[in-house]
Short mmCIF file of C-alpha atoms in Angstrom, two decimals:
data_model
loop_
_atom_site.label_atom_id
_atom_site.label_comp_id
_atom_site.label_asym_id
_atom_site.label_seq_id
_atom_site.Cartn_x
_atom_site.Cartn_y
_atom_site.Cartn_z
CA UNK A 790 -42.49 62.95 0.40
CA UNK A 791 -45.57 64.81 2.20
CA UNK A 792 -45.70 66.86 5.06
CA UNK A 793 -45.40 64.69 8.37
CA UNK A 794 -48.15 63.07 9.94
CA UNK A 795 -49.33 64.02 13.46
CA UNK A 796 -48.54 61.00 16.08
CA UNK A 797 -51.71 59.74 18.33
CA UNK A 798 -50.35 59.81 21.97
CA UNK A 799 -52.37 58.64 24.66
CA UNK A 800 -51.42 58.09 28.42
CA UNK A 801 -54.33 56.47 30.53
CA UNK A 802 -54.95 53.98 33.00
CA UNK A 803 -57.66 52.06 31.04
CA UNK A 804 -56.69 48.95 28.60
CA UNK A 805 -56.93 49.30 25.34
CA UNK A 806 -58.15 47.77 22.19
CA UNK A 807 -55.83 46.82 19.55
CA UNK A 808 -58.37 45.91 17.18
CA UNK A 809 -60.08 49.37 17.44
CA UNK A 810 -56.82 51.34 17.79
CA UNK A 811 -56.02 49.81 14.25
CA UNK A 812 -59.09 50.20 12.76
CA UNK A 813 -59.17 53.85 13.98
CA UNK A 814 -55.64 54.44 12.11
CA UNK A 815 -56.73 52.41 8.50
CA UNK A 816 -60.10 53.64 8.87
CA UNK A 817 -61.48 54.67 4.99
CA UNK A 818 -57.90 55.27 3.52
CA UNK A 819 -56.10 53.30 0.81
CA UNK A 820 -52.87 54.45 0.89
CA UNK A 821 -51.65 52.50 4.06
CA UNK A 822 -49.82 49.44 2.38
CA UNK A 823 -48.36 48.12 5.78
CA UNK A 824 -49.03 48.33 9.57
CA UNK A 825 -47.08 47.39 12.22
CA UNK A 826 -48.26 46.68 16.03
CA UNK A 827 -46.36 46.50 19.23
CA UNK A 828 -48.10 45.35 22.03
CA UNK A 829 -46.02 44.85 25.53
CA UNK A 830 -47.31 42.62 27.84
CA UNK A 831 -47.11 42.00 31.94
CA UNK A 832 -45.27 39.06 31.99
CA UNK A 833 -45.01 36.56 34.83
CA UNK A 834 -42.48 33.59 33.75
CA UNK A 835 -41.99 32.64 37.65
CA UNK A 836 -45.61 32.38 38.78
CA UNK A 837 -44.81 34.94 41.33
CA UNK A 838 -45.98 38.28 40.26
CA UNK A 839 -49.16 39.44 41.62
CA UNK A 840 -49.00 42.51 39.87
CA UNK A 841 -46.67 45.49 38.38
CA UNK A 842 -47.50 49.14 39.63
CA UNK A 843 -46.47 51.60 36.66
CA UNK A 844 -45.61 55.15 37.98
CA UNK A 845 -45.55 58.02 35.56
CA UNK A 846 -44.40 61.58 35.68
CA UNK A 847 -47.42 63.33 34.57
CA UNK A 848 -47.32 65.72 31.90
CA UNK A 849 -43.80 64.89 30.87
CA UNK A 850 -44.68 61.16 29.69
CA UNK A 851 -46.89 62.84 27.07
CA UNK A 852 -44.07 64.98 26.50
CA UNK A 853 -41.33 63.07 26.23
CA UNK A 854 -43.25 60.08 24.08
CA UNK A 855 -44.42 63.04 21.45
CA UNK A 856 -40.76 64.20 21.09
CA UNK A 857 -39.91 60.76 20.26
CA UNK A 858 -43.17 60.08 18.09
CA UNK A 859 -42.62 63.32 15.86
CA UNK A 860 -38.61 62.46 15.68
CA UNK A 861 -40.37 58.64 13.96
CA UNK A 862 -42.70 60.75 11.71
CA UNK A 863 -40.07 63.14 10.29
CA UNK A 864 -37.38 60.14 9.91
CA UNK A 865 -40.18 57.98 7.99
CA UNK A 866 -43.16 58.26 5.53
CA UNK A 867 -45.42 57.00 7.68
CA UNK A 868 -49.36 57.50 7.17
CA UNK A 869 -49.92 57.03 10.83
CA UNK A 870 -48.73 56.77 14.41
CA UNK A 871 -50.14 56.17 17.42
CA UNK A 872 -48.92 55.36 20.79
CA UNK A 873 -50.55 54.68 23.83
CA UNK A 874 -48.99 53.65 27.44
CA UNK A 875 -50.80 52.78 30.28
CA UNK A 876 -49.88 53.67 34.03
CA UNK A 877 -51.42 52.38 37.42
CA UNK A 878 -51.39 48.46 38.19
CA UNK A 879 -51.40 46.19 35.87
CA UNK A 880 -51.64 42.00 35.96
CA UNK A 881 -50.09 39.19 34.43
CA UNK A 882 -51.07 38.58 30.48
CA UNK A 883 -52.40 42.62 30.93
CA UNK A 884 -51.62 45.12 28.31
CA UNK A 885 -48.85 48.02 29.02
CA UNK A 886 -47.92 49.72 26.07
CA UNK A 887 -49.14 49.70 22.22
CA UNK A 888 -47.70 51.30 19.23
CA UNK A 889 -48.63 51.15 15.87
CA UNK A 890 -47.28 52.62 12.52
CA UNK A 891 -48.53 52.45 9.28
CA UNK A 892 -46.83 53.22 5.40
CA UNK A 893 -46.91 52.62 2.12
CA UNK A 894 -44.08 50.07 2.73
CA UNK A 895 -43.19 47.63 5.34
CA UNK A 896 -39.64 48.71 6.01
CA UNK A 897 -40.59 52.39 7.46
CA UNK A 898 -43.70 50.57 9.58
CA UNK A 899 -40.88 48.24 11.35
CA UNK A 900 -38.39 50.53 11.76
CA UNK A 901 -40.66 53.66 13.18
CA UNK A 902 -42.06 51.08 15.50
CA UNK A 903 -38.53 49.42 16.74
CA UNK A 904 -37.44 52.68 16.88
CA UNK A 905 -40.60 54.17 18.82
CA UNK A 906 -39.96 51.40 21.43
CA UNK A 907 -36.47 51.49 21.80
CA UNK A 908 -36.23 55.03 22.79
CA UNK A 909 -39.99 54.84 24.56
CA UNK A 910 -38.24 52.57 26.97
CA UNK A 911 -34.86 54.51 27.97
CA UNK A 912 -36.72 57.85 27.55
CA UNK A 913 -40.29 57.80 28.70
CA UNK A 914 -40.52 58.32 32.58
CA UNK A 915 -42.51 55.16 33.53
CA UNK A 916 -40.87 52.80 36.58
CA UNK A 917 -42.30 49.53 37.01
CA UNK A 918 -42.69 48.27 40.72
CA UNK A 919 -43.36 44.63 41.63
CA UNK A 920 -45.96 43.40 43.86
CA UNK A 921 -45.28 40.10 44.60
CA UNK A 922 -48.16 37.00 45.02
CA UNK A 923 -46.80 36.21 48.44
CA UNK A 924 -48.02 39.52 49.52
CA UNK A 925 -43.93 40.97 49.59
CA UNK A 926 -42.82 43.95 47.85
CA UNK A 927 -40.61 42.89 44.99
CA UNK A 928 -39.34 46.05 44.40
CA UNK A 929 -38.14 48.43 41.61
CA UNK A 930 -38.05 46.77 38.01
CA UNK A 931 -33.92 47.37 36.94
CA UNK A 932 -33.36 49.12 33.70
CA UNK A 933 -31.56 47.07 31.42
CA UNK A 934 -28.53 48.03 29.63
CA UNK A 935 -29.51 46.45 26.68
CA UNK A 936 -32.42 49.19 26.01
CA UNK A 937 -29.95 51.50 26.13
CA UNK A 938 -27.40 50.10 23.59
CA UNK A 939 -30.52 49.49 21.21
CA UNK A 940 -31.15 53.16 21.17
CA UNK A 941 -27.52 53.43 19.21
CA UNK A 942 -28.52 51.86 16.07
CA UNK A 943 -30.93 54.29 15.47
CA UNK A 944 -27.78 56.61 15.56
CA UNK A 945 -26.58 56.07 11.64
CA UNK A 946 -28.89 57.91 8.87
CA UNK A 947 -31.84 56.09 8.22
CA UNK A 948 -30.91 54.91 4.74
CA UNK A 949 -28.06 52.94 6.56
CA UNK A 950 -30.32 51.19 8.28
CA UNK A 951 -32.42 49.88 4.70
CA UNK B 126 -38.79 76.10 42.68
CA UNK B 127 -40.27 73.07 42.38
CA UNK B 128 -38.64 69.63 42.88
CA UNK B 129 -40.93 66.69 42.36
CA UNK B 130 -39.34 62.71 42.63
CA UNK B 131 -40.05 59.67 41.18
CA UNK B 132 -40.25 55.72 41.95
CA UNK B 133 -37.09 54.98 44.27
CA UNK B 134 -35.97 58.61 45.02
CA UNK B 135 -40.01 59.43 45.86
CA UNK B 136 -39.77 56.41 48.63
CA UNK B 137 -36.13 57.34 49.82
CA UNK B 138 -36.74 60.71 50.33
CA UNK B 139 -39.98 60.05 51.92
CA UNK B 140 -41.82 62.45 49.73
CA UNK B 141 -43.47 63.51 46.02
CA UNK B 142 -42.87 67.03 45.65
CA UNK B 143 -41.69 70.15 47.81
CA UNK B 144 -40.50 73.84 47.28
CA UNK B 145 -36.84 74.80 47.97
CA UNK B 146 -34.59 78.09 47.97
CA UNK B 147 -32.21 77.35 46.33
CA UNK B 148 -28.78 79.33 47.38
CA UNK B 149 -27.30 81.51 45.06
CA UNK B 150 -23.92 79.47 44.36
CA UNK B 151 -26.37 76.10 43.36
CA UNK B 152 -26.10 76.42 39.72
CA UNK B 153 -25.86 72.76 38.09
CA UNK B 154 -27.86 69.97 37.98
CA UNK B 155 -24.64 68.73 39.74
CA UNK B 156 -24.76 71.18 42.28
CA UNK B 157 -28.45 70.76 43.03
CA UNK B 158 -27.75 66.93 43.48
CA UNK B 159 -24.40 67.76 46.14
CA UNK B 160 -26.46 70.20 47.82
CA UNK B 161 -29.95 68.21 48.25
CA UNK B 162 -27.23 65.58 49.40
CA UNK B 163 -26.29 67.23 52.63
CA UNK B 164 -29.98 67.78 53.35
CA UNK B 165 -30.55 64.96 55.46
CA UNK B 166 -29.64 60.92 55.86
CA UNK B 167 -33.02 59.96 53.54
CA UNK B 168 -31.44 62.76 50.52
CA UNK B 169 -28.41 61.12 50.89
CA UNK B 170 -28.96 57.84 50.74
CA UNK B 171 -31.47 58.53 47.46
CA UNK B 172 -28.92 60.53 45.72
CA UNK B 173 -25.97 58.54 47.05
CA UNK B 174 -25.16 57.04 43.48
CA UNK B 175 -25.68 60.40 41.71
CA UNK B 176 -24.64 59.59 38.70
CA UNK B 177 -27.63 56.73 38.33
CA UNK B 178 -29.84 59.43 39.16
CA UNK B 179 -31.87 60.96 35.69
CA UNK B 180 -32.78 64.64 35.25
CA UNK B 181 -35.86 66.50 34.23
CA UNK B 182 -36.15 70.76 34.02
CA UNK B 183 -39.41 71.82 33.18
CA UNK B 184 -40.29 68.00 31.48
CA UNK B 185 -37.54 67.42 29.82
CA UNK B 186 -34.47 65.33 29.76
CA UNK B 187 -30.85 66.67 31.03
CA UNK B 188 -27.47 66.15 31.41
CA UNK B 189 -25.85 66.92 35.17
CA UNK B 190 -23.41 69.94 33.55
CA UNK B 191 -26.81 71.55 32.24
CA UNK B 192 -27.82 75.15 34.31
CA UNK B 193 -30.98 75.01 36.47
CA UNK B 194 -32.13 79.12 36.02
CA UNK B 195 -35.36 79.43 34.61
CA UNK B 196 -36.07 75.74 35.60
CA UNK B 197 -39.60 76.17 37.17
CA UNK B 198 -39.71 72.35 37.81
CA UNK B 199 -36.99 69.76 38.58
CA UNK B 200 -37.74 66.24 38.82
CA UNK B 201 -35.08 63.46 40.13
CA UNK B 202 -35.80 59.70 39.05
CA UNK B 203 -34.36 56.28 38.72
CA UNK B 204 -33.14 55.27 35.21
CA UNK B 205 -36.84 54.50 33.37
CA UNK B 206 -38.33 50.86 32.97
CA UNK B 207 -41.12 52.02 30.84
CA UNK B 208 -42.69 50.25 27.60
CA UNK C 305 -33.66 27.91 25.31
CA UNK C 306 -36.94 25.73 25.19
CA UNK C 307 -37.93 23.56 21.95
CA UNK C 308 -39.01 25.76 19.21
CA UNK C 309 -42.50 26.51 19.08
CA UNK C 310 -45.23 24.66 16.77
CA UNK C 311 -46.27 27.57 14.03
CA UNK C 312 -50.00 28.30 12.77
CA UNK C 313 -50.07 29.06 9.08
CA UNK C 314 -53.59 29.38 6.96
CA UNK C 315 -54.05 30.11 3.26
CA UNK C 316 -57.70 31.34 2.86
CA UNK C 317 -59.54 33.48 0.68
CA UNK C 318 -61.91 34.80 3.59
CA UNK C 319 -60.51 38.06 5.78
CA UNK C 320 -58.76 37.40 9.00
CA UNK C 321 -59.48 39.46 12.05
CA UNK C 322 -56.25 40.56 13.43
CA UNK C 323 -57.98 41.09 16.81
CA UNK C 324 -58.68 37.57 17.16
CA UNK C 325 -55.59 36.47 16.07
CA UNK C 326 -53.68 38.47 19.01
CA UNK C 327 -56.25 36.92 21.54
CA UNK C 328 -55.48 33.42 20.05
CA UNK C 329 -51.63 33.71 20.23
CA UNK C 330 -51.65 35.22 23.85
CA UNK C 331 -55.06 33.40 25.49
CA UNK C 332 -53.90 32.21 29.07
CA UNK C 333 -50.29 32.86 28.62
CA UNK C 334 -47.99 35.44 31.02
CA UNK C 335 -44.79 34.30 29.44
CA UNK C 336 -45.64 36.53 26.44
CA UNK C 337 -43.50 39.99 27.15
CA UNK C 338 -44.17 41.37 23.33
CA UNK C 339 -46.27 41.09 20.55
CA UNK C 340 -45.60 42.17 17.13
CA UNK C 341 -48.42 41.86 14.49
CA UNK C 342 -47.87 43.09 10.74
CA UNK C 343 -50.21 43.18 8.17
CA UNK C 344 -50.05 44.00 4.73
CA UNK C 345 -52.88 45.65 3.22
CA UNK C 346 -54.22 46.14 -0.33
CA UNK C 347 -52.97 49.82 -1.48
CA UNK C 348 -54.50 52.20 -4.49
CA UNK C 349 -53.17 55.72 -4.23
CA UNK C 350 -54.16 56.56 -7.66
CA UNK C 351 -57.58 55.50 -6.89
CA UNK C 352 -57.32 53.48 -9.86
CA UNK C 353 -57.39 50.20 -8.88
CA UNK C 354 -60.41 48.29 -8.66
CA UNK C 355 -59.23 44.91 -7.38
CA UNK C 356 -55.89 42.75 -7.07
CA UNK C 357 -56.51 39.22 -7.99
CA UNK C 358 -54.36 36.53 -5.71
CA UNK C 359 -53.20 33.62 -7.88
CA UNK C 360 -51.80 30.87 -5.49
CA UNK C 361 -49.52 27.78 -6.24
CA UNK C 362 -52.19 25.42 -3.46
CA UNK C 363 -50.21 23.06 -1.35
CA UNK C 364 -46.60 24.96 -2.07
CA UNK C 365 -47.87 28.05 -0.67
CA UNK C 366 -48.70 26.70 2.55
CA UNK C 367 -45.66 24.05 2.79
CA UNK C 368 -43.53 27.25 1.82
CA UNK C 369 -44.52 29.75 4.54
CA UNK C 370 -44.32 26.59 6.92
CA UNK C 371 -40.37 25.99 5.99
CA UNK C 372 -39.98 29.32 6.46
CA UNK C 373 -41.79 29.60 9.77
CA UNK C 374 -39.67 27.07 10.65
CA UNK C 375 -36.67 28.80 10.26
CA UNK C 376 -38.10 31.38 12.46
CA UNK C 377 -39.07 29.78 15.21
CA UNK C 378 -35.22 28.04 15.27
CA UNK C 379 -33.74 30.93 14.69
CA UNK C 380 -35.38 33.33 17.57
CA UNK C 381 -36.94 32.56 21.27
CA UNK C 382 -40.34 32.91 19.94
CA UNK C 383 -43.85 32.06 22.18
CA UNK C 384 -45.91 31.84 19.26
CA UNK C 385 -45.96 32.82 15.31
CA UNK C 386 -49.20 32.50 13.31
CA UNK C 387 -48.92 33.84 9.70
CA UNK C 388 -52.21 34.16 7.51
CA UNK C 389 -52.37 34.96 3.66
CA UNK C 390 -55.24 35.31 1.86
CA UNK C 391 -55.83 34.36 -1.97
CA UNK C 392 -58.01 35.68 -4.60
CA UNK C 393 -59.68 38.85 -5.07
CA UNK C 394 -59.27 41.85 -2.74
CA UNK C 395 -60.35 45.49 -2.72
CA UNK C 396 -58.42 48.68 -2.04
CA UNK C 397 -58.05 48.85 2.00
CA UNK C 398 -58.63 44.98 2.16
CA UNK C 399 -56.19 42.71 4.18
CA UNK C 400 -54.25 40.41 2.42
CA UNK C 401 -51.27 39.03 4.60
CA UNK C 402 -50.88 38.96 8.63
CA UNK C 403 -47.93 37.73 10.88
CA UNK C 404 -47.71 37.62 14.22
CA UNK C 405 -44.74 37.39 16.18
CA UNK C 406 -44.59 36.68 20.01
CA UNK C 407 -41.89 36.16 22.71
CA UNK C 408 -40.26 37.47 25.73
CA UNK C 409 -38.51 40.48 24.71
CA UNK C 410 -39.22 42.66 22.09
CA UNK C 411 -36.50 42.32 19.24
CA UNK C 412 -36.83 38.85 18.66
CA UNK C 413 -40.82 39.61 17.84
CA UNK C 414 -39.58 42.23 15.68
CA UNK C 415 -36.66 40.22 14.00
CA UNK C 416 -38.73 37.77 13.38
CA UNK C 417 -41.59 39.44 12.16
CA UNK C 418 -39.23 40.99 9.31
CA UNK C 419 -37.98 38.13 8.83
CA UNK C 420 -41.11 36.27 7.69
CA UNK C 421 -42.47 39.06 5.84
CA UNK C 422 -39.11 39.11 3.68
CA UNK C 423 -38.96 36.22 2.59
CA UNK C 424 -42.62 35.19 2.47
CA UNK C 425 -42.78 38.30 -0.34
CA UNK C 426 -39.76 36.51 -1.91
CA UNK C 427 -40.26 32.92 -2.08
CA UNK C 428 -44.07 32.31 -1.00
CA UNK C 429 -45.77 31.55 -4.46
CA UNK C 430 -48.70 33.98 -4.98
CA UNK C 431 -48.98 36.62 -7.90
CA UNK C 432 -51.01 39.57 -8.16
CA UNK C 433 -52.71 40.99 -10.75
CA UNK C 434 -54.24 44.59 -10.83
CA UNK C 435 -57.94 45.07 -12.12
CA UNK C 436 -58.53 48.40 -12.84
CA UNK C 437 -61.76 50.86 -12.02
CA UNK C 438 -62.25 51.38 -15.47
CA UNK C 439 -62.67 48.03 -16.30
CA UNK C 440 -59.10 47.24 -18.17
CA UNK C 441 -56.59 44.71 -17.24
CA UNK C 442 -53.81 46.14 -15.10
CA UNK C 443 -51.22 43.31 -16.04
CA UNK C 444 -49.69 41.63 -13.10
CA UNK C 445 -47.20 43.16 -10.46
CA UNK C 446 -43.83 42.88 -10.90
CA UNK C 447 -41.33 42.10 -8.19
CA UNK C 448 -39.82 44.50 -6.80
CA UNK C 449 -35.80 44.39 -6.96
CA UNK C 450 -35.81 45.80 -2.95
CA UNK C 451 -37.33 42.92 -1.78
CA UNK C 452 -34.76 40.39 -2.80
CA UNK C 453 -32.10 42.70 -1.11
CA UNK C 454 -34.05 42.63 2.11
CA UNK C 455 -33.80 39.00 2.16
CA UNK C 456 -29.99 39.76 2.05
CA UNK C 457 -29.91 41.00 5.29
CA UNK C 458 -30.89 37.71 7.08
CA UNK C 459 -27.17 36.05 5.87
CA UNK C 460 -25.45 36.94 9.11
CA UNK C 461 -25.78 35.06 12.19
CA UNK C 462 -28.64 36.59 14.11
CA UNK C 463 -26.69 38.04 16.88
CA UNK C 464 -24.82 40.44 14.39
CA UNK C 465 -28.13 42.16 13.90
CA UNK C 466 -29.10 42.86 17.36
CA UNK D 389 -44.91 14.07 -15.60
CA UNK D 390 -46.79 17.09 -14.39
CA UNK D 391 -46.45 20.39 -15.22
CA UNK D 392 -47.93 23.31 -14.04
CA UNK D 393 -47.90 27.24 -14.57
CA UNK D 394 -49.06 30.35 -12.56
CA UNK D 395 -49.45 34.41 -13.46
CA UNK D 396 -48.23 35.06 -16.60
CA UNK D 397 -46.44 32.31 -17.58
CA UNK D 398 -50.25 30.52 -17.20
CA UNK D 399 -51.96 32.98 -19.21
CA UNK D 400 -49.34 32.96 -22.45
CA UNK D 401 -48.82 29.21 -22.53
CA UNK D 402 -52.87 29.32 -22.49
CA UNK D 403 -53.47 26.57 -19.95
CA UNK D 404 -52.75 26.36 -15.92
CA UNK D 405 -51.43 22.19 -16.17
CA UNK D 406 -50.67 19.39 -18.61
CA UNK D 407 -48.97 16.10 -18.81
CA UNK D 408 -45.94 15.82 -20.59
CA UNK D 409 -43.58 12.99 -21.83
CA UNK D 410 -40.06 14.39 -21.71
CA UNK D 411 -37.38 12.59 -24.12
CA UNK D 412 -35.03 10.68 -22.24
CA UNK D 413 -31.71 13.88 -23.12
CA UNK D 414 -34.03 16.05 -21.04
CA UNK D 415 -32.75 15.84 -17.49
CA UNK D 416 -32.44 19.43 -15.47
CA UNK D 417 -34.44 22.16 -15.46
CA UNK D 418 -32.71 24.34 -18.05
CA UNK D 419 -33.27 21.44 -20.60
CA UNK D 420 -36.95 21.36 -19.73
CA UNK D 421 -37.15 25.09 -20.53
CA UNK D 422 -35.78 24.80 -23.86
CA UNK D 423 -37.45 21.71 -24.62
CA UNK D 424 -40.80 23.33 -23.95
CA UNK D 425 -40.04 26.98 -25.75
CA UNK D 426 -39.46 24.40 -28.63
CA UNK D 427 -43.22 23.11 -28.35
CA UNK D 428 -45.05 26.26 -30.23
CA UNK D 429 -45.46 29.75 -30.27
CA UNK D 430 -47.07 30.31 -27.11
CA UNK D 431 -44.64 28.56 -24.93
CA UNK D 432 -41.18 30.21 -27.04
CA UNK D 433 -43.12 33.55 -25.75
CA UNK D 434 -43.96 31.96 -21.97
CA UNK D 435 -40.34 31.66 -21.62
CA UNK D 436 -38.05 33.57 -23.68
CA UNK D 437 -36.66 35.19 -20.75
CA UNK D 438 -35.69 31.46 -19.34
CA UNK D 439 -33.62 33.48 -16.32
CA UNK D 440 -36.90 35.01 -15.14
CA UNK D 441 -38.77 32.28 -14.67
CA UNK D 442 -39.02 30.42 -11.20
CA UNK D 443 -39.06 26.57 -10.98
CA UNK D 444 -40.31 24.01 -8.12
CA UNK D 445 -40.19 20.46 -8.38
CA UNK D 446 -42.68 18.54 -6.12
CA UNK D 447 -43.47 22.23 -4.37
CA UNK D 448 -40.02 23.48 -3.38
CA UNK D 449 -38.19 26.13 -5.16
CA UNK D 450 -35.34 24.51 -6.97
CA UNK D 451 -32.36 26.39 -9.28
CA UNK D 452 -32.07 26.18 -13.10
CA UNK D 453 -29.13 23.41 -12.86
CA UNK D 454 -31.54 20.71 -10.35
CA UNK D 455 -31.83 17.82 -11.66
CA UNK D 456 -35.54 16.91 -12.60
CA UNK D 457 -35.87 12.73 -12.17
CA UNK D 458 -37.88 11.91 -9.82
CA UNK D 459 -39.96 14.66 -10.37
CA UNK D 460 -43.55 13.92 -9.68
CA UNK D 461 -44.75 17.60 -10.22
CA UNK D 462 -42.83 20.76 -12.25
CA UNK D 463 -44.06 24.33 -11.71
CA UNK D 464 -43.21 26.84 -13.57
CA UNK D 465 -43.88 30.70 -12.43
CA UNK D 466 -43.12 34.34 -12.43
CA UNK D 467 -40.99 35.78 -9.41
CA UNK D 468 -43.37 35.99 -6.65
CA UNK D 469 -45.46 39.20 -5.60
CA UNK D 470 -46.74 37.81 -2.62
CA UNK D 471 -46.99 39.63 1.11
#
């Protein structure tokens, strides 16, 4: 296995572009036999969000999602990672966060990527905040205790996991 | 030193960031939390549920038992709803 | 639970764009919480390989992929699934296969992105055979043992792998 | 009855389809296999492994013990290497 990749992390305000942010990553190399995307998305099942407002800790969410990215890239053989997570206020349908790893093999592109989000989403300091269509303050998104319990599985060695 | 406070603790506490002296018998995460506490009705009622209440020093996540000297910045924040 | 979801599924020889494919799945929809593409890419690490051929059994591999979309889309709350594969020739770095997997939360994207991608490489009829730079035959690729035994995962009810 | 081949099994029996006429004692799919490795040297080297090779009648994947009346089309293939 060769040396660890170095993970893409970007934290900005701006959408982004799936289709470039995958070219960028496959771009002129032939040794990338899968890639995996996650996009998360501003949903709005009810009809009643106007918006969601997504505070950051600067500094530390660049932090804290590179400590998790370069935990992915030593725990797989992955020939690329890149995250990026948006902050500021974002609509219904809108992009929030993207992350995308490629391998030779599909298994280590799924995993780094479940594994990326699962512990992006109890570890990452991001709160949403609800504005609601009425004009109302919907207040704090909850975290759920189900992202926390899906950061366990990741607790066994890898090969446990296969 | 620094504190600086996120989401819900920001708005119950009424503001981002300030710098504190911290008394010499304020050693823990714990103790930081117990002493902001008694600060004032808005510090109480943000920290009232302390142990829902995550921990940064200098960026980085942890625990309540972990030592604050050296921190140069402590941040106090809801559990995160990220991703 | 709603009524599982209609799949898309193409067989084509021409490349997909993966970026249209996203915008396709998710146009005008805010119920759409996560969205988890893969795609499977031609490989040549040796720099070797000139060309993979795609045989294709027509009308099985499409009816194939369907049935197993369809257990997919029973088995998981999904908002959409769309699952292209090409046939015929393709070049190092070329696309051959895409899925896409949307729904509310994120792990039943990612379950059922695996999920399709297991046993499409198991039981979806197309063969490839390696044409080498220097002109010679390559012979055709053999299954791989590791793939059957990721299909063996899939056994358990779904809520034992969450 | 139809048959047809893919990959390698294809390229050794020489041709990707045919029509055959099977004798009435030939009624699964293992008794089509050795029926056919019976027909010349090209097909006894298409399918000497018989365990290897993958069967579908009418398009769906069916085991070595199926049955094969009613069969309207019989493909015979390689394990896939699809995805």
């Amino acid at each position: 296995m060769s040396a660890p990749i170095e993970p893409a992390v970007r934290i900005q305000r701006e959408d982004f572009d799936l289709a470039h942010e995958s070219a960028a990553l496959c771009a002129g190399r032939t040794d990338i036999g899968a890639l995996v995307t996650f996009t998360g998305l501003c949903r709005d099942e009810a009809g009643t969000l106007a918006a969601l407002e997504l505070e950051h800790y600067p500094g530390m969410a660049d932090a804290e999602i590179r400590r998790i990215a370069r935990q992915a890239v030593e725990r797989w053989p992955l020939s690329g990672l890149r995250v990026i997570h948006r902050y500021g206020k974002v609509r219904p349908g809108d992009n929030i966060v993207a992350v995308l790893a490629a391998s030779r093999h599909r298994q280590a592109a799924f995993d780094a990527a479940a594994f990326m989000m699962d512990f992006l989403k109890t570890r990452a300091p991001f709160w949403k905040k609800e504005h609601r269509s009425d004009g109302s303050e919907g207040g704090w998104v909850e975290a759920r205790d189900i992202d926390d319990e899906a950061t366990q599985r990741w607790r066994e060695p890898s090969a446990a996991d296969r | 030193m620094k504190l600086v406070y996120f989401a819900w603790v920001r708005e119950r506490i009424g503001h981002a960031e300030e710098e504190v002296d911290l008394p010499d018998d304020v050693v823990t995460v714990a103790g930081l939390l117990s002493w902001l506490a008694g600060r004032g009705e808005e510090y109480e009622t943000a920290l009232k549920h302390a142990s829902a209440i995550r921990v940064a020093i200098n960026q980085e996540h942890v625990a309540h038992d972990a030592r604050i000297e050296g921190a140069r910045e402590i941040a106090l924040f809801p559990p995160m709803t990220g991703g």
